[in-house]
Amino acid sequence: MFKKAFILTLLLLTATTPIKQAQAAIPWAEIIKQAVKRVVRAMDLLVQRRQNRQIRLQNAQKTLENAMAKLKLDEIEDWVKKQRELYKEYYEELKKVKAVVSYYFRIKATLDKQAQIVGQYQTAWAIFRNDRHFTAAELAQMEKVYKGILEETARSVELLELVVKSFATQISDVKRLEIIDRAAKAADQIYDELNTFNQENKLLSLSRARSEFDAKVTKELYGIQ
C-alpha cells in the first residue's frame, strides 16, 4: 500500500544526482506520540473512575446492611426496595468496569504497536537520510512514503480515541469492538509494511556498496547478517 513500487523508482532514478541532506524529521512522529499518550491517560482515568464508583456503591451497600438491624418491621419493605435498586446499580457498574478493563488491554496492545511503528520509523529514517548510497531525490521519495505510513498510523490512533470517548455516549459494545478491530488490523498491516519497506531499503543500500569494506560497514550499520 505504501511502497508503490518504490524500489523500482529508486533503481530508475539517476545515480549521479547530488546527495543532499534530507528534510527535517516528519512532525507526524511527535503528533502520534502525543496522541498515544493522550489515549492511554484517558483510558487510565476512565478505568479509575469506574472502579471508584464501584467502591462507593460497595460502601453504600454495607451502610444499608448495617442499618438493617435497626429497622422496624414496617420499614423493612422500604429497605428491601432500596437494596434492590442498589444491587441493580452495583452489578450494572461492575459489568461496566469489567468491560472497560477488557477494552483497556486490547486498546493498550494496539497503542503499543503504533508506538513501535513510530520508533522504527525514527530509527530507520535517521540512518537512511545520512546514507550516501541514496541520492537526494531518492530520500525525498522515501520521505513521502514515511509520511503516508505515519498519516495512516495517526488515523488508527484516532479510532482508539473515538472508542475511549464512546464510553460517554450510547455506542454499543459491538460497535466499539468493531472500531478496535479496525484500528488493530490497520496497525498490524502498517507495522508489517514498514518492516518490509525498511528491509528492502537496507538491502538496496548494501547492493550499492563499492568495496568489501563498504559492504562490511553497511551490514554492521543495518544489522544485516
CSV table of N, CA and C in Angstrom, one decimal, residues 3 117 120-125 128 142 146 149 191-204 222:
chain,number,residue,atom,x,y,z
A,3,LYS,N,4.4,1.3,-0.4
A,3,LYS,CA,5.7,1.2,-1.1
A,3,LYS,C,5.5,1.7,-2.6
A,117,ILE,N,5.8,1.4,15.7
A,117,ILE,CA,5.8,1.9,14.3
A,117,ILE,C,6.6,3.3,14.3
A,120,GLN,N,10.4,2.6,15.1
A,120,GLN,CA,11.1,2.0,14.0
A,120,GLN,C,11.3,3.0,12.8
A,121,TYR,N,10.3,3.8,12.6
A,121,TYR,CA,10.5,4.8,11.5
A,121,TYR,C,11.6,5.8,11.9
A,122,GLN,N,11.6,6.3,13.1
A,122,GLN,CA,12.6,7.2,13.5
A,122,GLN,C,14.0,6.7,13.5
A,123,THR,N,14.2,5.4,13.9
A,123,THR,CA,15.5,4.7,13.9
A,123,THR,C,16.0,4.6,12.4
A,124,ALA,N,15.1,4.0,11.6
A,124,ALA,CA,15.5,3.8,10.2
A,124,ALA,C,15.7,5.1,9.4
A,125,TRP,N,14.9,6.0,9.6
A,125,TRP,CA,15.0,7.3,8.8
A,125,TRP,C,16.2,8.0,9.2
A,128,PHE,N,18.9,6.2,7.1
A,128,PHE,CA,18.7,6.3,5.7
A,128,PHE,C,19.1,7.7,5.2
A,142,MET,N,11.5,8.6,-0.4
A,142,MET,CA,11.4,7.8,0.8
A,142,MET,C,10.7,8.5,1.9
A,146,TYR,N,7.3,7.5,4.1
A,146,TYR,CA,7.2,7.5,5.5
A,146,TYR,C,6.0,8.4,6.0
A,149,ILE,N,2.9,6.5,5.7
A,149,ILE,CA,2.8,5.5,6.8
A,149,ILE,C,2.4,6.1,8.1
A,191,TYR,N,2.6,-1.9,10.4
A,191,TYR,CA,3.9,-2.4,11.0
A,191,TYR,C,4.6,-3.4,10.1
A,192,ASP,N,3.9,-4.3,9.5
A,192,ASP,CA,4.5,-5.3,8.6
A,192,ASP,C,5.0,-4.6,7.4
A,193,GLU,N,4.3,-3.7,6.8
A,193,GLU,CA,4.7,-3.0,5.6
A,193,GLU,C,5.9,-2.1,5.8
A,194,LEU,N,5.9,-1.5,7.0
A,194,LEU,CA,7.1,-0.6,7.4
A,194,LEU,C,8.4,-1.5,7.5
A,195,ASN,N,8.2,-2.6,8.1
A,195,ASN,CA,9.4,-3.5,8.3
A,195,ASN,C,9.9,-4.0,6.9
A,196,THR,N,9.0,-4.3,6.0
A,196,THR,CA,9.3,-4.7,4.7
A,196,THR,C,10.0,-3.6,3.9
A,197,PHE,N,9.5,-2.4,4.0
A,197,PHE,CA,10.0,-1.2,3.3
A,197,PHE,C,11.4,-0.9,3.8
A,198,ASN,N,11.6,-1.0,5.1
A,198,ASN,CA,12.9,-0.7,5.7
A,198,ASN,C,13.9,-1.8,5.3
A,199,GLN,N,13.5,-3.0,5.3
A,199,GLN,CA,14.4,-4.1,4.9
A,199,GLN,C,14.9,-4.0,3.5
A,200,GLU,N,13.9,-3.7,2.6
A,200,GLU,CA,14.3,-3.5,1.2
A,200,GLU,C,15.2,-2.4,0.9
A,201,ASN,N,15.1,-1.3,1.7
A,201,ASN,CA,16.0,-0.2,1.6
A,201,ASN,C,17.4,-0.5,2.1
A,202,LYS,N,17.4,-1.3,3.1
A,202,LYS,CA,18.7,-1.7,3.7
A,202,LYS,C,19.5,-2.6,2.6
A,203,LEU,N,18.7,-3.5,2.0
A,203,LEU,CA,19.4,-4.4,1.1
A,203,LEU,C,19.8,-3.6,-0.2
A,204,LEU,N,19.0,-2.6,-0.6
A,204,LEU,CA,19.3,-1.8,-1.7
A,204,LEU,C,20.6,-1.0,-1.4
A,222,TYR,N,23.2,-1.6,9.5
A,222,TYR,CA,21.8,-2.0,9.4
A,222,TYR,C,21.5,-3.4,10.1
